[in-house]
Short mmCIF file of C-alpha atoms in Angstrom, two decimals:
data_model
loop_
_atom_site.label_atom_id
_atom_site.label_comp_id
_atom_site.label_asym_id
_atom_site.label_seq_id
_atom_site.Cartn_x
_atom_site.Cartn_y
_atom_site.Cartn_z
CA UNK A 1 42.87 -34.37 98.78
CA UNK A 2 43.11 -31.59 101.27
CA UNK A 3 43.35 -34.41 104.19
CA UNK A 4 46.22 -36.37 101.99
CA UNK A 5 47.95 -33.38 101.61
CA UNK A 6 50.73 -32.48 104.13
CA UNK A 7 52.01 -28.99 103.76
CA UNK A 8 50.51 -28.46 100.92
CA UNK A 9 48.33 -26.80 102.31
CA UNK A 10 48.27 -23.11 104.07
CA UNK A 11 46.62 -19.97 104.61
CA UNK A 12 44.07 -20.82 101.66
CA UNK A 13 46.70 -21.67 99.29
CA UNK A 14 46.75 -25.69 97.68
CA UNK A 15 50.02 -25.84 96.08
CA UNK A 16 50.53 -28.91 93.68
CA UNK A 17 54.09 -30.32 95.10
CA UNK A 18 52.28 -34.45 95.25
CA UNK A 19 54.49 -36.65 92.47
CA UNK A 20 51.07 -37.64 91.06
CA UNK A 21 49.44 -36.57 87.32
CA UNK A 22 45.94 -36.43 87.97
CA UNK A 23 44.26 -34.78 91.51
CA UNK A 24 40.11 -35.36 92.15
CA UNK A 25 37.85 -32.41 94.00
CA UNK A 26 35.01 -34.49 94.42
CA UNK A 27 31.61 -33.89 95.87
CA UNK A 28 28.97 -37.01 95.92
CA UNK A 29 25.73 -37.68 93.54
CA UNK A 30 23.22 -35.92 95.92
CA UNK A 31 25.99 -33.12 96.74
CA UNK A 32 28.02 -30.71 96.34
CA UNK A 33 30.76 -30.59 97.56
CA UNK A 34 31.86 -25.97 98.63
CA UNK A 35 34.99 -25.30 99.40
CA UNK A 36 35.09 -21.34 100.37
CA UNK A 37 38.90 -20.70 100.26
CA UNK A 38 40.21 -22.26 97.97
CA UNK A 39 43.28 -21.39 95.44
CA UNK A 40 45.31 -24.16 93.63
CA UNK A 41 49.03 -23.60 92.94
CA UNK A 42 50.92 -26.50 90.42
CA UNK A 43 54.26 -26.39 88.85
CA UNK A 44 53.92 -30.08 87.59
CA UNK A 45 54.47 -30.92 83.83
CA UNK A 46 51.26 -31.56 82.31
CA UNK A 47 49.16 -31.49 85.69
CA UNK A 48 45.43 -32.83 85.29
CA UNK A 49 42.61 -31.81 87.64
CA UNK A 50 39.39 -33.38 87.83
CA UNK A 51 35.79 -32.23 89.44
CA UNK A 52 32.38 -33.72 90.37
CA UNK A 53 29.98 -31.76 91.85
CA UNK A 54 33.02 -28.72 93.46
CA UNK A 55 32.35 -25.44 93.98
CA UNK A 56 35.06 -22.66 95.39
CA UNK A 57 35.52 -19.33 95.48
CA UNK A 58 38.37 -17.41 97.06
CA UNK A 59 38.81 -13.84 98.57
CA UNK A 60 42.84 -13.51 97.59
CA UNK A 61 43.86 -10.91 94.94
CA UNK A 62 44.66 -14.16 92.74
CA UNK A 63 44.77 -16.88 90.54
CA UNK A 64 42.27 -19.85 91.94
CA UNK A 65 44.29 -22.77 89.67
CA UNK A 66 47.63 -21.30 88.56
CA UNK A 67 49.55 -23.56 86.77
CA UNK A 68 52.88 -22.44 84.68
CA UNK A 69 52.69 -25.39 82.88
CA UNK A 70 49.98 -27.44 80.74
CA UNK A 71 47.44 -28.22 83.19
CA UNK A 72 43.91 -30.35 81.83
CA UNK A 73 40.77 -29.44 83.68
CA UNK A 74 37.85 -32.17 83.06
CA UNK A 75 34.88 -32.13 84.65
CA UNK A 76 31.81 -33.84 85.58
CA UNK A 77 28.60 -33.64 86.80
CA UNK A 78 27.97 -28.96 88.16
CA UNK A 79 30.92 -27.26 89.51
CA UNK A 80 31.85 -23.86 89.44
CA UNK A 81 34.00 -21.32 90.58
CA UNK A 82 33.95 -18.07 91.26
CA UNK A 83 36.36 -14.84 92.84
CA UNK A 84 35.15 -12.90 95.36
CA UNK A 85 37.49 -10.47 95.72
CA UNK A 86 37.69 -6.83 94.05
CA UNK A 87 40.70 -6.78 92.82
CA UNK A 88 41.98 -7.61 89.10
CA UNK A 89 43.23 -11.06 89.22
CA UNK A 90 42.37 -13.71 86.11
CA UNK A 91 40.64 -16.69 87.87
CA UNK A 92 43.17 -19.37 85.81
CA UNK A 93 45.61 -18.62 84.94
CA UNK A 94 48.58 -20.87 83.32
CA UNK A 95 51.33 -19.87 80.68
CA UNK A 96 51.11 -22.99 78.65
CA UNK A 97 47.71 -24.81 77.03
CA UNK A 98 44.34 -24.76 79.41
CA UNK A 99 41.98 -28.05 77.98
CA UNK A 100 39.16 -28.21 79.39
CA UNK A 101 37.41 -31.85 79.52
CA UNK A 102 33.73 -32.47 80.00
CA UNK A 103 33.29 -35.89 80.93
CA UNK A 104 29.24 -36.36 79.18
CA UNK A 105 26.96 -33.62 78.25
CA UNK A 106 25.52 -33.35 81.62
CA UNK A 107 28.55 -32.22 82.54
CA UNK A 108 29.10 -28.57 83.07
CA UNK A 109 31.68 -26.18 84.55
CA UNK A 110 31.16 -22.02 85.73
CA UNK A 111 33.58 -19.43 85.84
CA UNK A 112 32.30 -16.35 87.19
CA UNK A 113 34.07 -12.89 88.91
CA UNK A 114 33.31 -10.84 91.03
CA UNK A 115 32.79 -6.12 90.07
CA UNK A 116 36.81 -5.05 90.25
CA UNK A 117 37.27 -2.05 92.72
CA UNK A 118 41.08 -1.32 92.04
CA UNK A 119 41.21 -0.91 88.28
CA UNK A 120 39.17 0.31 85.30
CA UNK A 121 40.29 -3.23 84.06
CA UNK A 122 38.06 -5.81 85.59
CA UNK A 123 39.12 -9.85 86.22
CA UNK A 124 39.08 -12.73 83.28
CA UNK A 125 38.07 -15.93 83.67
CA UNK A 126 40.54 -17.58 81.84
CA UNK A 127 44.40 -16.37 80.51
CA UNK A 128 46.02 -18.59 79.33
CA UNK A 129 48.50 -19.01 75.93
CA UNK A 130 46.45 -20.84 74.28
CA UNK A 131 43.13 -22.61 75.72
CA UNK A 132 41.27 -25.78 74.58
CA UNK A 133 37.98 -26.25 74.72
CA UNK A 134 35.73 -29.78 74.22
CA UNK A 135 32.74 -31.36 75.43
CA UNK A 136 30.48 -30.76 77.71
CA UNK A 137 28.71 -27.23 78.76
CA UNK A 138 30.80 -23.88 79.61
CA UNK A 139 30.09 -20.85 80.60
CA UNK A 140 32.26 -18.72 81.61
CA UNK A 141 31.82 -14.63 82.53
CA UNK A 142 33.93 -11.41 82.64
CA UNK A 143 33.74 -8.91 85.53
CA UNK A 144 31.03 -6.41 85.82
CA UNK A 145 32.70 -3.43 86.57
CA UNK A 146 32.05 -1.77 89.73
CA UNK A 147 28.53 0.70 90.69
CA UNK A 148 29.53 3.13 92.04
CA UNK A 149 27.21 4.80 94.31
CA UNK A 150 24.22 6.96 93.27
CA UNK A 151 25.28 9.61 96.34
CA UNK A 152 29.23 9.77 94.89
CA UNK A 153 29.15 13.46 93.56
CA UNK A 154 33.05 12.69 92.52
CA UNK A 155 33.04 13.01 88.74
CA UNK A 156 34.79 9.62 88.58
CA UNK A 157 34.16 6.88 85.44
CA UNK A 158 33.52 3.99 85.34
CA UNK A 159 35.35 0.52 85.65
CA UNK A 160 35.43 -0.84 82.27
CA UNK A 161 33.65 -5.08 82.09
CA UNK A 162 36.74 -7.12 80.73
CA UNK A 163 36.49 -9.86 79.17
CA UNK A 164 35.95 -13.20 79.38
CA UNK A 165 38.65 -15.28 78.35
CA UNK A 166 41.95 -14.44 76.78
CA UNK A 167 44.85 -16.42 75.16
CA UNK A 168 46.62 -16.38 70.99
CA UNK A 169 44.05 -18.98 70.17
CA UNK A 170 41.50 -20.77 71.36
CA UNK A 171 39.71 -24.03 70.53
CA UNK A 172 35.92 -25.35 70.59
CA UNK A 173 35.39 -28.80 69.25
CA UNK A 174 33.61 -32.39 70.74
CA UNK A 175 30.35 -31.24 70.64
CA UNK A 176 31.20 -28.23 73.19
CA UNK A 177 28.46 -26.14 74.38
CA UNK A 178 30.22 -22.84 75.95
CA UNK A 179 29.06 -19.94 76.43
CA UNK A 180 31.26 -16.12 77.12
CA UNK A 181 29.56 -13.43 78.52
CA UNK A 182 31.89 -9.80 78.33
CA UNK A 183 30.83 -7.78 81.96
CA UNK A 184 28.99 -4.50 81.90
CA UNK A 185 30.05 -1.43 82.46
CA UNK A 186 30.11 0.97 85.68
CA UNK A 187 28.63 3.88 86.21
CA UNK A 188 30.38 6.43 86.28
CA UNK A 189 29.28 9.20 89.22
CA UNK A 190 27.31 12.21 89.42
CA UNK A 191 29.31 15.64 88.82
CA UNK A 192 30.78 17.79 91.23
CA UNK A 193 28.55 20.17 92.88
CA UNK A 194 28.67 23.29 92.21
CA UNK A 195 29.70 26.45 94.93
CA UNK A 196 27.40 29.51 95.79
CA UNK A 197 28.30 32.39 94.98
CA UNK A 198 29.81 35.01 98.30
CA UNK A 199 27.32 37.15 99.76
CA UNK A 200 27.28 41.19 98.21
CA UNK A 201 28.87 43.64 100.59
CA UNK A 202 26.74 45.50 102.43
CA UNK A 203 26.53 49.84 102.24
CA UNK A 204 24.81 52.09 104.13
CA UNK A 205 23.92 54.09 101.46
CA UNK A 206 25.35 57.39 102.94
CA UNK A 207 29.09 57.23 102.93
CA UNK A 208 29.48 54.37 99.78
CA UNK A 209 27.72 53.59 96.39
CA UNK A 210 25.70 51.30 97.30
CA UNK A 211 25.91 47.25 98.04
CA UNK A 212 27.68 45.36 95.85
CA UNK A 213 26.72 42.59 93.80
CA UNK A 214 27.00 38.75 94.76
CA UNK A 215 28.87 36.62 93.62
CA UNK A 216 27.67 33.62 91.22
CA UNK A 217 27.74 30.69 91.77
CA UNK A 218 30.22 27.91 90.00
CA UNK A 219 28.94 25.65 86.86
CA UNK A 220 28.92 22.16 87.99
CA UNK A 221 31.12 19.16 87.24
CA UNK A 222 30.47 16.97 84.40
CA UNK A 223 28.57 13.56 85.21
CA UNK A 224 32.09 10.91 84.93
CA UNK A 225 31.88 8.19 81.69
CA UNK A 226 29.90 5.13 82.12
CA UNK A 227 32.47 1.82 82.36
CA UNK A 228 32.67 0.22 78.85
CA UNK A 229 31.64 -3.65 78.34
CA UNK A 230 34.38 -6.22 78.38
CA UNK A 231 34.23 -8.25 74.70
CA UNK A 232 33.97 -11.71 75.01
CA UNK A 233 36.68 -13.30 74.18
CA UNK A 234 40.74 -11.44 73.23
CA UNK A 235 42.35 -13.61 70.27
CA UNK A 236 41.85 -15.93 68.48
CA UNK A 237 38.77 -18.23 68.61
CA UNK A 238 38.29 -21.31 66.10
CA UNK A 239 35.01 -23.44 66.63
CA UNK A 240 35.02 -27.10 64.92
CA UNK A 241 30.88 -28.55 63.89
CA UNK A 242 28.72 -30.38 66.23
CA UNK A 243 29.51 -27.84 69.00
CA UNK A 244 27.42 -24.90 70.86
CA UNK A 245 28.71 -20.86 70.67
CA UNK A 246 27.21 -17.95 72.41
CA UNK A 247 29.53 -14.89 72.70
CA UNK A 248 28.02 -11.79 74.33
CA UNK A 249 30.52 -8.07 74.41
CA UNK A 250 29.29 -6.35 78.23
CA UNK A 251 26.84 -3.43 77.92
CA UNK A 252 27.30 -0.54 78.01
CA UNK A 253 26.64 1.72 81.57
CA UNK A 254 25.27 5.24 81.82
CA UNK A 255 27.05 8.12 82.92
CA UNK A 256 27.01 10.04 86.36
CA UNK A 257 24.42 12.93 86.04
CA UNK A 258 26.40 16.74 85.72
CA UNK A 259 26.41 18.30 89.28
CA UNK A 260 24.58 20.16 90.21
CA UNK A 261 25.36 23.72 89.88
CA UNK A 262 26.06 27.06 93.50
CA UNK A 263 23.44 29.38 93.62
CA UNK A 264 24.94 32.42 93.22
CA UNK A 265 25.40 34.74 96.21
CA UNK A 266 23.13 37.09 97.94
CA UNK A 267 23.29 41.11 96.42
CA UNK A 268 24.68 43.73 99.61
CA UNK A 269 22.22 46.12 101.00
CA UNK A 270 21.64 49.38 103.00
CA UNK A 271 21.28 49.95 106.39
CA UNK A 272 20.60 53.93 106.08
CA UNK A 273 19.66 56.18 103.96
CA UNK A 274 20.23 59.73 104.18
#
């Protein structure tokens, strides 16, 4: 499709202004086609995208598949989309209905966002007004909250994991096997380290009454809270008989260690004793 398209693929974004109801993205039966810089945007009413042994990812801070109307995504073979961006996005986004259709029992479609550093909330896998998943094997992950470095002593809270799906209504039918997993929360940072107390003032013991006591060290700061795990799905869900559904919320993360307290200052001392 990229070779056949004129003036519709620029800077990693494929704008589907072609007057075609169905667009096919296809690898071969023996090898998955991998595309490392691709976002797809469509404004055509009832656009149908077909993925067959096709994998793509993007670094961009925008949805990898975006539609302003209803969209249908059919998948056959092994397919995956993943975000490399650390900004909060929804990997697949529509203002209308998104329908995912597996061609057969061996068809799989996986959606995997990256951990997010720019926001407390992570990236969502699929966001739409309504979602239908029918047939095939469908796996969607919410993004994990970023783990701060163990050497970070800023006292920041860890980022929250995100939900896999956000929609008013999600319907699962036609013997679909669906796994939706919320992202894990990110680890909080260590507390700010306490400061050392000031040293006491030196006294000579003759003209002054004696040395002064050193200052007290400051208390270390509290460690940051661990991020919350994301829920598998936000919104109502309906599952028809014959389908398999696994919903798993993300794990909450550990809070950061408390900061080390500062040491007390040295006491003053006498140089000359009368």
